[in-house]
Amino acid sequence: MRNNTTDFKEIAGIVTDKLGHYLDESQKGTLKTLVQKPAEALAKDMQLEKWVKQGGLNAKSVEIFMDTYLKNTQHLHHPHYIGHQVAVTHVASGIADFIHGTINNPMAIYEMGPAAATIEKFLVNWMLEKIGWFKGSHLGDFSKIESNGGGVLTHGGSLANLTALCAARAKIAPESWTKGTPQDLVILASEEAHYSIARTISIIGLGKEAIIPVAVDNLKVMKHEALLPAYQKMMTQGKRVMAVVANACTTATGLHDPLEEIGAFCQAHNLWFHVDGAHGASALLSNKEKHLLKGIELADSIIWDAHKMMRTSSLCAAVLFKDFRTMEAAFQQKGSYLFHEKEEVGFDLLPYAVECTKAALGTKLFWVLAAEGEKGLETYINNTYKNTRSFYDLINTHPDFECPYLPESNILCFRYTKFGLDNEFQLALRNTIVERGNFYITSTEFNDVRYLRITVMNDLTREEHIMGLIDEIIKVAHGIQDSNYH
């Protein structure tokens, strides 16, 4: 393959045809959801050593490579993919990826990608408006407005959480950027806080012990009444609470912390309130489901992943602030080749993000919205949430299954009970199902109980598919039971 437009057009056409066939077959459910081969065998099948050392991939050989590669992928568009919280992407998002991969505009500096930077800024305003933090007259108003919100897109929720908590640190300890993080700082976080919170706290120099866990109920939802004793205990120990972190929703169960009550507590004690809304914040787009996020406007910062419930390919996560000035304090840096006086037509996003070279993340979400509109995304969210509750009824009424809670979002936990409640048996069920490749599900554990777990990311997943999953679980369970018995 030569680096010219002739080969580009020919190869791109072949790849497009292969991807189109892949999507068709995946959506029809005619393929296995997942085929896993040992990595060494797969490296041989894809001829990696040959291509890396010799090159020469061309229009003829790329067909063989694509067939091998696509066969050995996770088929997220398959109705039987009900696993992790990863978007079943809209085809429009893939087109945006294709465009960026070709033109490569690292748009954190405006002059390196004016169109992409403008789209990102516009979409940040759109997301701020959904929360109630945008004060401009129209979404294309990019001026600095008193008490306006702010935000930036990042390569994932982990970086978004890091950015938000760096801003929280700057608020309570402005000298921390130059003098280091004061060791009297702590955060109050749900016992079910995402692991990226612990990573962030260690990265900024506090260590895991600076996370003070706030008690949760038996479904892993934060007990807001547990905040006051935890806060008072820290005060008696001479600690300063840098932030309170809540989930909307929890990764394991898809249930939501009581944001309104937590927000009121934070306001009463002048504490930074951060909401990890990576998955659940998209309910803001649904008139039926946004009640789950009541009180989210009380937060000081929020993260919201488009690559979960807004049908956007990885990665595209927003970190949003009630006050744009707090965002501007998160990072303080110098770089003469980047930060200098200049006549600027637009705006640089680089000062507000961890990344220096930042992809055109917003274009992926824009293309989805341009294809479906707000109403299309609302319908998608409504359908996946509604379907999950329907699947709950289907599973929970079966005599050999039980669910620990009525789902609030599109995440559902359950377990097979006929042969006992042993955690290892549930895990063996999941592992065998994934190995067979007909369905892809996950597993989680809370209250020392192991559950099977599904996340309904595909709006093509219907009741007949869940009936098939039930049959698969029963078949696998009997096989495991018979094997153990003999």
Tab-separated table of C-alpha atoms in Angstrom:
chain	number	residue	atom	x	y	z
A	1	MET	CA	0.000	0.000	0.000
A	2	ARG	CA	1.541	3.256	-1.112
A	3	ASN	CA	0.911	6.508	0.664
A	4	ASN	CA	-1.083	8.105	-2.136
A	5	THR	CA	-4.695	8.934	-2.931
A	6	THR	CA	-5.109	6.124	-5.468
A	7	ASP	CA	-4.290	3.377	-2.983
A	8	PHE	CA	-6.173	5.232	-0.250
A	9	LYS	CA	-9.399	5.222	-2.259
A	10	GLU	CA	-9.034	1.582	-3.280
A	11	ILE	CA	-8.164	0.250	0.178
A	12	ALA	CA	-10.736	2.477	1.888
A	13	GLY	CA	-13.399	1.077	-0.426
A	14	ILE	CA	-12.467	-2.498	0.439
A	15	VAL	CA	-12.383	-1.766	4.162
A	16	THR	CA	-15.753	0.010	3.969
A	17	ASP	CA	-17.323	-2.984	2.224
A	18	LYS	CA	-15.875	-5.376	4.820
A	19	LEU	CA	-17.132	-3.237	7.691
A	20	GLY	CA	-20.559	-2.965	6.116
A	21	HIS	CA	-20.785	-6.754	5.829
A	22	TYR	CA	-19.512	-7.094	9.397
A	23	LEU	CA	-22.225	-4.773	10.685
A	24	ASP	CA	-24.929	-6.570	8.712
A	25	GLU	CA	-23.918	-9.989	9.993
A	26	SER	CA	-23.485	-8.719	13.555
A	27	GLN	CA	-26.882	-7.030	13.691
A	28	LYS	CA	-28.585	-10.099	12.229
A	29	GLY	CA	-26.964	-12.237	14.934
A	30	THR	CA	-25.675	-14.778	12.430
A	31	LEU	CA	-22.164	-14.796	13.925
A	32	LYS	CA	-20.922	-15.761	17.345
A	33	THR	CA	-20.763	-12.813	19.698
A	34	LEU	CA	-17.144	-13.518	20.537
A	35	VAL	CA	-14.430	-15.831	19.258
A	36	GLN	CA	-11.321	-15.969	21.414
A	37	LYS	CA	-8.159	-17.654	20.227
A	38	PRO	CA	-4.844	-17.705	22.102
A	39	ALA	CA	-2.864	-14.547	21.344
A	40	GLU	CA	0.086	-16.449	19.882
A	41	ALA	CA	-2.169	-18.262	17.412
A	42	LEU	CA	-3.970	-15.062	16.516
A	43	ALA	CA	-0.707	-13.223	15.880
A	44	LYS	CA	0.210	-16.015	13.465
A	45	ASP	CA	-3.190	-15.929	11.733
A	46	MET	CA	-2.902	-12.186	11.170
A	47	GLN	CA	0.713	-12.607	9.938
A	48	LEU	CA	1.830	-9.805	12.203
A	49	GLU	CA	5.544	-10.555	11.954
A	50	LYS	CA	5.408	-10.538	8.157
A	51	TRP	CA	3.558	-7.248	7.908
A	52	VAL	CA	5.638	-5.473	10.553
A	53	LYS	CA	8.999	-6.542	9.143
A	54	GLN	CA	8.251	-6.559	5.426
A	55	GLY	CA	5.247	-4.309	4.855
A	56	GLY	CA	3.505	-4.624	1.510
A	57	LEU	CA	-0.131	-4.740	2.552
A	58	ASN	CA	-2.170	-4.094	-0.601
A	59	ALA	CA	-5.667	-4.277	-2.026
A	60	LYS	CA	-5.504	-8.046	-2.437
A	61	SER	CA	-4.001	-8.955	0.932
A	62	VAL	CA	-6.010	-6.441	2.933
A	63	GLU	CA	-9.169	-8.473	2.302
A	64	ILE	CA	-7.632	-11.524	3.958
A	65	PHE	CA	-6.294	-9.463	6.840
A	66	MET	CA	-9.655	-7.770	7.427
A	67	ASP	CA	-11.490	-11.096	7.391
A	68	THR	CA	-9.153	-12.491	10.040
A	69	TYR	CA	-9.215	-9.335	12.137
A	70	LEU	CA	-12.991	-8.898	12.122
A	71	LYS	CA	-13.618	-12.573	12.859
A	72	ASN	CA	-11.600	-12.185	16.044
A	73	THR	CA	-13.314	-9.115	17.454
A	74	GLN	CA	-15.970	-8.566	20.069
A	75	HIS	CA	-19.189	-8.184	18.059
A	76	LEU	CA	-20.781	-5.295	19.947
A	77	HIS	CA	-23.537	-4.851	17.343
A	78	HIS	CA	-24.755	-8.410	17.943
A	79	PRO	CA	-28.069	-8.509	19.876
A	80	HIS	CA	-26.424	-11.025	22.224
A	81	TYR	CA	-23.755	-8.528	23.268
A	82	ILE	CA	-25.038	-7.466	26.690
A	83	GLY	CA	-21.739	-7.105	28.483
A	84	HIS	CA	-19.724	-4.033	29.399
A	85	GLN	CA	-20.743	-0.371	29.338
A	86	VAL	CA	-19.294	0.254	25.894
A	87	ALA	CA	-21.345	1.971	23.229
A	88	VAL	CA	-22.834	0.001	20.388
A	89	THR	CA	-21.744	2.757	18.086
A	90	HIS	CA	-23.823	4.564	15.549
A	91	VAL	CA	-22.304	4.257	12.068
A	92	ALA	CA	-22.065	8.055	11.951
A	93	SER	CA	-19.486	7.952	14.746
A	94	GLY	CA	-17.347	5.585	12.680
A	95	ILE	CA	-17.395	8.045	9.805
A	96	ALA	CA	-16.119	10.780	12.125
A	97	ASP	CA	-13.285	8.462	13.253
A	98	PHE	CA	-12.431	7.818	9.604
A	99	ILE	CA	-12.284	11.540	8.846
A	100	HIS	CA	-10.095	12.323	11.843
A	101	GLY	CA	-7.793	9.394	11.117
A	102	THR	CA	-7.168	10.831	7.687
A	103	ILE	CA	-6.818	14.568	8.352
A	104	ASN	CA	-5.342	14.249	11.898
A	105	ASN	CA	-6.183	17.614	13.449
A	106	PRO	CA	-4.979	17.700	17.080
A	107	MET	CA	-7.376	20.488	17.946
A	108	ALA	CA	-6.465	21.391	21.515
A	109	ILE	CA	-4.694	24.332	19.861
A	110	TYR	CA	-7.343	26.158	17.823
A	111	GLU	CA	-5.127	26.789	14.819
A	112	MET	CA	-4.455	23.023	14.568
A	113	GLY	CA	-8.131	22.201	14.046
A	114	PRO	CA	-10.553	25.138	13.971
A	115	ALA	CA	-13.579	23.127	12.816
A	116	ALA	CA	-13.095	20.358	15.383
A	117	ALA	CA	-12.389	22.830	18.201
A	118	THR	CA	-15.562	24.738	17.379
A	119	ILE	CA	-17.627	21.558	17.399
A	120	GLU	CA	-16.210	20.550	20.794
A	121	LYS	CA	-16.914	23.942	22.336
A	122	PHE	CA	-20.460	23.894	20.930
A	123	LEU	CA	-21.148	20.404	22.309
A	124	VAL	CA	-19.781	21.333	25.727
A	125	ASN	CA	-22.265	24.218	25.766
A	126	TRP	CA	-25.001	21.785	24.733
A	127	MET	CA	-24.170	19.445	27.616
A	128	LEU	CA	-23.946	22.361	30.064
A	129	GLU	CA	-27.395	23.469	28.927
A	130	LYS	CA	-28.805	20.030	29.741
A	131	ILE	CA	-27.558	20.392	33.316
A	132	GLY	CA	-28.662	24.026	33.644
A	133	TRP	CA	-25.178	25.554	33.697
A	134	PHE	CA	-25.128	27.393	30.358
A	135	LYS	CA	-25.872	31.127	30.510
A	136	GLY	CA	-25.259	32.119	26.901
A	137	SER	CA	-27.891	33.359	24.495
A	138	HIS	CA	-27.236	30.531	22.012
A	139	LEU	CA	-25.033	27.431	21.965
A	140	GLY	CA	-22.593	29.089	19.595
A	141	ASP	CA	-21.905	31.804	22.175
A	142	PHE	CA	-18.299	31.109	23.176
A	143	SER	CA	-17.681	34.276	25.164
A	144	LYS	CA	-16.781	34.268	28.838
A	145	ILE	CA	-19.973	34.984	30.726
A	146	GLU	CA	-20.217	35.618	34.453
A	147	SER	CA	-21.351	32.494	36.360
A	148	ASN	CA	-21.315	30.430	33.176
A	149	GLY	CA	-20.301	26.802	33.197
A	150	GLY	CA	-17.304	25.364	31.403
A	151	GLY	CA	-15.894	22.081	30.246
A	152	VAL	CA	-13.674	20.104	27.949
A	153	LEU	CA	-13.720	16.688	26.272
A	154	THR	CA	-11.110	14.139	27.294
A	155	HIS	CA	-9.941	10.689	26.255
A	156	GLY	CA	-12.072	8.840	28.799
A	157	GLY	CA	-13.788	9.138	32.137
A	158	SER	CA	-10.642	8.435	34.139
A	159	LEU	CA	-8.964	11.559	32.750
A	160	ALA	CA	-12.209	13.451	33.259
A	161	ASN	CA	-12.316	12.462	36.948
A	162	LEU	CA	-8.668	13.445	37.302
A	163	THR	CA	-9.356	16.847	35.752
A	164	ALA	CA	-12.359	17.491	37.990
A	165	LEU	CA	-10.535	16.603	41.188
A	166	CYS	CA	-7.503	18.675	40.175
A	167	ALA	CA	-9.905	21.623	40.006
A	168	ALA	CA	-11.320	20.705	43.418
A	169	ARG	CA	-7.777	20.633	44.800
A	170	ALA	CA	-7.033	24.043	43.295
A	171	LYS	CA	-10.143	25.457	44.953
A	172	ILE	CA	-9.275	24.351	48.479
A	173	ALA	CA	-5.476	24.530	48.151
A	174	PRO	CA	-4.490	27.061	45.441
A	175	GLU	CA	-0.797	26.644	46.279
A	176	SER	CA	-0.795	22.909	45.557
A	177	TRP	CA	0.369	23.264	41.949
A	178	THR	CA	3.674	24.811	43.001
A	179	LYS	CA	4.135	23.584	46.570
A	180	GLY	CA	2.597	20.135	46.331
A	181	THR	CA	-0.624	18.654	47.622
A	182	PRO	CA	-1.218	19.356	51.325
A	183	GLN	CA	-1.411	16.116	53.237
A	184	ASP	CA	-4.397	17.162	55.326
A	185	LEU	CA	-6.753	16.826	52.345
A	186	VAL	CA	-9.243	13.958	52.025
A	187	ILE	CA	-12.277	13.178	49.904
A	188	LEU	CA	-15.543	11.571	50.949
A	189	ALA	CA	-16.592	9.015	48.359
A	190	SER	CA	-19.080	6.217	48.097
A	191	GLU	CA	-17.725	2.789	48.916
A	192	GLU	CA	-18.717	1.992	45.318
A	193	ALA	CA	-16.759	4.848	43.725
A	194	HIS	CA	-15.129	3.939	40.410
A	195	TYR	CA	-11.512	2.802	40.674
A	196	SER	CA	-10.414	5.871	38.705
A	197	ILE	CA	-11.181	7.948	41.806
A	198	ALA	CA	-8.593	5.997	43.801
A	199	ARG	CA	-6.130	6.354	40.933
A	200	THR	CA	-6.708	10.096	40.795
A	201	ILE	CA	-6.124	10.538	44.506
A	202	SER	CA	-2.827	8.682	44.287
A	203	ILE	CA	-1.783	10.572	41.152
A	204	ILE	CA	-2.283	13.941	42.823
A	205	GLY	CA	-0.134	12.811	45.740
A	206	LEU	CA	-2.521	11.887	48.528
A	207	GLY	CA	-2.650	8.116	48.506
A	208	LYS	CA	-5.538	5.713	48.793
A	209	GLU	CA	-5.991	6.323	52.524
A	210	ALA	CA	-7.141	9.853	51.734
A	211	ILE	CA	-10.361	8.382	50.350
A	212	ILE	CA	-12.816	8.236	53.238
A	213	PRO	CA	-15.517	5.704	52.304
A	214	VAL	CA	-19.102	6.752	52.880
A	215	ALA	CA	-21.402	3.904	53.841
A	216	VAL	CA	-23.764	2.423	51.263
A	217	ASP	CA	-26.927	0.383	51.617
A	218	ASN	CA	-27.287	-3.271	50.639
A	219	LEU	CA	-27.699	-2.250	46.990
A	220	LYS	CA	-24.510	-0.143	47.093
A	221	VAL	CA	-26.282	3.231	47.007
A	222	MET	CA	-24.700	5.916	49.179
A	223	LYS	CA	-26.444	6.601	52.480
A	224	HIS	CA	-26.573	10.396	52.475
A	225	GLU	CA	-27.141	10.371	56.236
A	226	ALA	CA	-23.687	8.787	56.604
A	227	LEU	CA	-22.013	11.915	55.238
A	228	LEU	CA	-22.313	14.023	58.382
A	229	PRO	CA	-20.604	11.583	60.797
A	230	ALA	CA	-17.850	10.931	58.230
A	231	TYR	CA	-17.352	14.681	57.770
A	232	GLN	CA	-17.342	15.379	61.513
A	233	LYS	CA	-14.799	12.624	62.092
A	234	MET	CA	-12.463	14.209	59.564
A	235	MET	CA	-12.884	17.609	61.191
A	236	THR	CA	-11.895	16.220	64.606
A	237	GLN	CA	-8.789	14.721	63.000
A	238	GLY	CA	-7.776	18.090	61.538
A	239	LYS	CA	-8.499	17.054	57.958
A	240	ARG	CA	-9.946	19.204	55.179
A	241	VAL	CA	-12.504	17.652	52.842
A	242	MET	CA	-11.446	18.437	49.295
A	243	ALA	CA	-14.537	16.943	47.637
A	244	VAL	CA	-17.525	14.652	48.012
A	245	VAL	CA	-17.903	12.139	45.168
A	246	ALA	CA	-21.211	10.514	44.211
A	247	ASN	CA	-22.203	7.991	41.540
A	248	ALA	CA	-24.790	8.460	38.821
A	249	CYS	CA	-24.929	5.554	38.382
A	250	THR	CA	-22.814	2.842	40.016
A	251	THR	CA	-20.900	0.622	37.648
A	252	ALA	CA	-21.923	-2.666	39.242
A	253	THR	CA	-25.673	-2.187	39.619
A	254	GLY	CA	-26.662	0.882	37.609
A	255	LEU	CA	-28.348	2.430	40.651
A	256	HIS	CA	-28.068	6.136	41.503
A	257	ASP	CA	-26.830	7.877	44.616
A	258	PRO	CA	-29.283	10.460	46.093
A	259	LEU	CA	-27.785	13.509	44.386
A	260	GLU	CA	-30.222	16.062	45.751
A	261	GLU	CA	-29.559	15.145	49.377
A	262	ILE	CA	-25.801	14.897	48.840
A	263	GLY	CA	-25.771	18.235	47.028
A	264	ALA	CA	-27.685	19.912	49.851
A	265	PHE	CA	-25.168	18.540	52.367
A	266	CYS	CA	-22.254	19.876	50.318
A	267	GLN	CA	-23.834	23.315	50.022
A	268	ALA	CA	-24.498	23.437	53.763
A	269	HIS	CA	-20.829	22.685	54.520
A	270	ASN	CA	-19.275	24.541	51.561
A	271	LEU	CA	-17.802	21.354	50.057
A	272	TRP	CA	-16.972	20.617	46.436
A	273	PHE	CA	-19.545	18.175	45.036
A	274	HIS	CA	-18.383	15.939	42.178
A	275	VAL	CA	-20.720	13.574	40.321
A	276	ASP	CA	-19.323	10.643	38.387
A	277	GLY	CA	-22.048	10.507	35.763
A	278	ALA	CA	-19.967	8.651	33.188
A	279	HIS	CA	-22.776	6.237	32.402
A	280	GLY	CA	-25.936	7.675	33.891
A	281	ALA	CA	-25.706	11.372	32.989
A	282	SER	CA	-27.140	10.577	29.565
A	283	ALA	CA	-30.526	10.178	31.253
A	284	LEU	CA	-30.578	13.991	31.147
A	285	LEU	CA	-31.561	13.586	27.491
A	286	SER	CA	-34.707	11.639	28.396
A	287	ASN	CA	-37.833	13.311	29.722
A	288	LYS	CA	-38.853	9.924	31.154
A	289	GLU	CA	-35.588	9.126	32.918
A	290	LYS	CA	-33.964	12.426	33.901
A	291	HIS	CA	-35.703	12.264	37.281
A	292	LEU	CA	-32.989	9.767	38.225
A	293	LEU	CA	-30.548	12.702	38.227
A	294	LYS	CA	-32.597	15.077	40.365
A	295	GLY	CA	-30.147	17.385	42.113
A	296	ILE	CA	-27.290	16.969	39.638
A	297	GLU	CA	-27.316	20.738	39.037
A	298	LEU	CA	-26.102	21.153	42.637
A	299	ALA	CA	-22.736	19.631	41.703
A	300	ASP	CA	-19.570	21.652	41.132
A	301	SER	CA	-18.255	19.193	38.555
A	302	ILE	CA	-19.629	16.287	36.542
A	303	ILE	CA	-18.172	13.761	34.153
A	304	TRP	CA	-20.303	12.427	31.302
A	305	ASP	CA	-19.155	9.811	28.795
A	306	ALA	CA	-20.503	9.998	25.253
A	307	HIS	CA	-18.874	6.629	24.526
A	308	LYS	CA	-21.323	4.873	26.807
A	309	MET	CA	-24.942	5.937	26.258
A	310	MET	CA	-24.631	8.402	23.375
A	311	ARG	CA	-23.624	5.833	20.757
A	312	THR	CA	-20.183	7.350	20.264
A	313	SER	CA	-17.009	5.334	19.706
A	314	SER	CA	-14.249	5.293	22.304
A	315	LEU	CA	-13.189	7.676	23.628
A	316	CYS	CA	-15.236	10.799	24.213
A	317	ALA	CA	-15.827	11.970	27.788
A	318	ALA	CA	-16.797	15.395	29.055
A	319	VAL	CA	-15.694	16.993	32.309
A	320	LEU	CA	-18.081	19.825	33.097
A	321	PHE	CA	-17.948	22.603	35.701
A	322	LYS	CA	-20.658	24.795	37.166
A	323	ASP	CA	-18.222	27.744	37.099
A	324	PHE	CA	-15.754	27.995	34.214
A	325	ARG	CA	-13.262	29.766	36.495
A	326	THR	CA	-12.754	26.606	38.556
A	327	MET	CA	-11.881	24.732	35.357
A	328	GLU	CA	-9.268	27.334	34.508
A	329	ALA	CA	-7.533	26.761	37.856
A	330	ALA	CA	-7.116	22.988	37.462
A	331	PHE	CA	-3.818	23.117	35.557
A	332	GLN	CA	-1.115	25.768	35.577
A	333	GLN	CA	1.687	25.302	33.119
A	334	LYS	CA	4.131	26.997	30.800
A	335	GLY	CA	5.319	26.006	27.325
A	336	SER	CA	6.743	28.724	25.144
A	337	TYR	CA	6.026	26.833	21.917
A	338	LEU	CA	2.338	26.519	22.885
A	339	PHE	CA	1.468	29.194	25.440
A	340	HIS	CA	2.378	32.643	24.195
A	341	GLU	CA	0.783	35.905	23.201
A	342	LYS	CA	-0.885	35.710	19.797
A	343	GLU	CA	-3.821	37.048	17.896
A	344	GLU	CA	-6.317	34.241	18.250
A	345	VAL	CA	-9.343	33.830	16.031
A	346	GLY	CA	-10.801	31.107	18.237
A	347	PHE	CA	-9.774	29.520	21.541
A	348	ASP	CA	-7.248	26.988	22.801
A	349	LEU	CA	-8.585	24.071	24.838
A	350	LEU	CA	-5.130	22.809	25.772
A	351	PRO	CA	-4.875	24.691	29.105
A	352	TYR	CA	-7.886	22.791	30.444
A	353	ALA	CA	-7.005	19.209	29.493
A	354	VAL	CA	-4.404	16.651	30.561
A	355	GLU	CA	-3.695	15.824	26.933
A	356	CYS	CA	-1.470	17.963	24.749
A	357	THR	CA	-2.248	16.162	21.513
A	358	LYS	CA	-6.009	15.697	21.662
A	359	ALA	CA	-8.110	13.977	19.005
A	360	ALA	CA	-11.202	15.580	17.503
A	361	LEU	CA	-13.374	13.880	20.099
A	362	GLY	CA	-16.417	16.071	19.692
A	363	THR	CA	-16.817	15.287	16.005
A	364	LYS	CA	-17.893	11.726	16.853
A	365	LEU	CA	-20.723	12.870	19.091
A	366	PHE	CA	-21.639	15.596	16.617
A	367	TRP	CA	-22.048	13.111	13.775
A	368	VAL	CA	-24.338	10.954	15.914
A	369	LEU	CA	-26.451	13.975	16.836
A	370	ALA	CA	-26.439	15.199	13.259
A	371	ALA	CA	-27.745	11.801	12.156
A	372	GLU	CA	-30.291	11.155	14.917
A	373	GLY	CA	-30.881	14.478	16.638
A	374	GLU	CA	-31.640	14.868	20.328
A	375	LYS	CA	-34.908	12.993	19.844
A	376	GLY	CA	-33.108	9.995	18.387
A	377	LEU	CA	-30.791	9.742	21.384
A	378	GLU	CA	-33.728	10.161	23.746
A	379	THR	CA	-35.539	7.300	22.017
A	380	TYR	CA	-32.450	5.105	22.270
A	381	ILE	CA	-32.071	5.777	26.004
A	382	ASN	CA	-35.773	5.237	26.633
A	383	ASN	CA	-35.736	1.958	24.734
A	384	THR	CA	-32.668	0.484	26.436
A	385	TYR	CA	-33.936	1.440	29.894
A	386	LYS	CA	-37.438	0.148	29.139
A	387	ASN	CA	-36.112	-3.090	27.663
A	388	THR	CA	-33.943	-3.704	30.716
A	389	ARG	CA	-36.963	-3.433	33.002
A	390	SER	CA	-38.824	-5.830	30.721
A	391	PHE	CA	-35.892	-8.246	30.930
A	392	TYR	CA	-36.017	-7.942	34.706
A	393	ASP	CA	-39.632	-9.150	34.660
A	394	LEU	CA	-38.684	-11.997	32.339
A	395	ILE	CA	-35.762	-13.199	34.445
A	396	ASN	CA	-37.137	-12.512	37.910
A	397	THR	CA	-40.373	-14.412	37.300
A	398	HIS	CA	-38.512	-17.535	36.198
A	399	PRO	CA	-38.496	-20.022	39.103
A	400	ASP	CA	-34.764	-20.729	38.760
A	401	PHE	CA	-33.566	-17.123	38.705
A	402	GLU	CA	-33.621	-14.127	41.024
A	403	CYS	CA	-32.770	-10.432	40.689
A	404	PRO	CA	-31.659	-8.393	43.738
A	405	TYR	CA	-33.287	-5.126	42.613
A	406	LEU	CA	-35.536	-3.464	40.062
A	407	PRO	CA	-33.184	-1.795	37.566
A	408	GLU	CA	-33.095	1.992	37.328
A	409	SER	CA	-30.979	2.112	34.199
A	410	ASN	CA	-29.874	-0.436	31.591
A	411	ILE	CA	-27.779	-2.526	34.003
A	412	LEU	CA	-29.277	-5.658	35.550
A	413	CYS	CA	-27.837	-8.225	37.963
A	414	PHE	CA	-29.288	-11.688	38.541
A	415	ARG	CA	-28.268	-15.231	39.455
A	416	TYR	CA	-29.250	-18.797	38.666
A	417	THR	CA	-30.496	-20.510	41.820
A	418	LYS	CA	-31.498	-24.071	40.952
A	419	PHE	CA	-28.226	-25.679	42.002
A	420	GLY	CA	-27.569	-23.457	45.007
A	421	LEU	CA	-26.146	-19.998	45.528
A	422	ASP	CA	-22.437	-20.732	45.392
A	423	ASN	CA	-20.412	-17.787	44.073
A	424	GLU	CA	-17.979	-20.011	42.226
A	425	PHE	CA	-20.851	-21.651	40.376
A	426	GLN	CA	-22.133	-18.270	39.161
A	427	LEU	CA	-18.660	-17.337	37.974
A	428	ALA	CA	-18.260	-20.680	36.225
A	429	LEU	CA	-21.568	-20.021	34.476
A	430	ARG	CA	-20.363	-16.686	33.175
A	431	ASN	CA	-16.977	-17.984	32.061
A	432	THR	CA	-18.469	-20.961	30.232
A	433	ILE	CA	-21.065	-18.803	28.486
A	434	VAL	CA	-18.349	-16.429	27.264
A	435	GLU	CA	-16.200	-19.366	26.155
A	436	ARG	CA	-19.082	-20.785	24.104
A	437	GLY	CA	-19.367	-17.420	22.358
A	438	ASN	CA	-23.120	-17.326	21.775
A	439	PHE	CA	-23.675	-14.568	24.337
A	440	TYR	CA	-21.450	-12.042	26.030
A	441	ILE	CA	-22.326	-11.132	29.624
A	442	THR	CA	-20.329	-9.973	32.624
A	443	SER	CA	-20.357	-10.644	36.347
A	444	THR	CA	-20.072	-8.604	39.508
A	445	GLU	CA	-20.067	-9.098	43.256
A	446	PHE	CA	-21.649	-7.071	46.036
A	447	ASN	CA	-22.469	-7.944	49.625
A	448	ASP	CA	-20.155	-10.942	49.077
A	449	VAL	CA	-22.623	-12.372	46.572
A	450	ARG	CA	-21.643	-13.122	42.969
A	451	TYR	CA	-24.167	-12.168	40.275
A	452	LEU	CA	-24.393	-12.469	36.537
A	453	ARG	CA	-24.716	-9.019	34.978
A	454	ILE	CA	-26.015	-7.637	31.707
A	455	THR	CA	-25.809	-4.122	30.306
A	456	VAL	CA	-28.296	-3.509	27.531
A	457	MET	CA	-26.346	-1.289	25.147
A	458	ASN	CA	-27.927	-2.554	21.932
A	459	ASP	CA	-31.481	-1.468	21.172
A	460	LEU	CA	-31.753	-4.534	18.916
A	461	THR	CA	-31.681	-6.789	21.992
A	462	ARG	CA	-35.212	-8.071	22.471
A	463	GLU	CA	-37.095	-10.416	24.811
A	464	GLU	CA	-36.502	-13.372	22.498
A	465	HIS	CA	-32.761	-12.842	22.874
A	466	ILE	CA	-33.051	-12.814	26.675
A	467	MET	CA	-35.138	-15.987	26.485
A	468	GLY	CA	-32.280	-17.463	24.515
A	469	LEU	CA	-29.855	-16.343	27.214
A	470	ILE	CA	-32.005	-17.993	29.893
A	471	ASP	CA	-31.993	-21.236	27.893
A	472	GLU	CA	-28.225	-20.960	27.440
A	473	ILE	CA	-27.656	-20.443	31.163
A	474	ILE	CA	-29.848	-23.421	32.062
A	475	LYS	CA	-28.053	-25.631	29.534
A	476	VAL	CA	-24.630	-24.548	30.752
A	477	ALA	CA	-25.650	-24.916	34.404
A	478	HIS	CA	-26.767	-28.501	33.902
A	479	GLY	CA	-23.524	-29.242	32.105
A	480	ILE	CA	-21.450	-27.828	34.961
A	481	GLN	CA	-23.581	-29.648	37.522
A	482	ASP	CA	-23.294	-32.975	35.685
A	483	SER	CA	-19.534	-32.501	35.288
A	484	ASN	CA	-19.075	-31.773	38.978
A	485	TYR	CA	-21.316	-34.663	39.954
A	486	HIS	CA	-19.404	-37.153	37.849
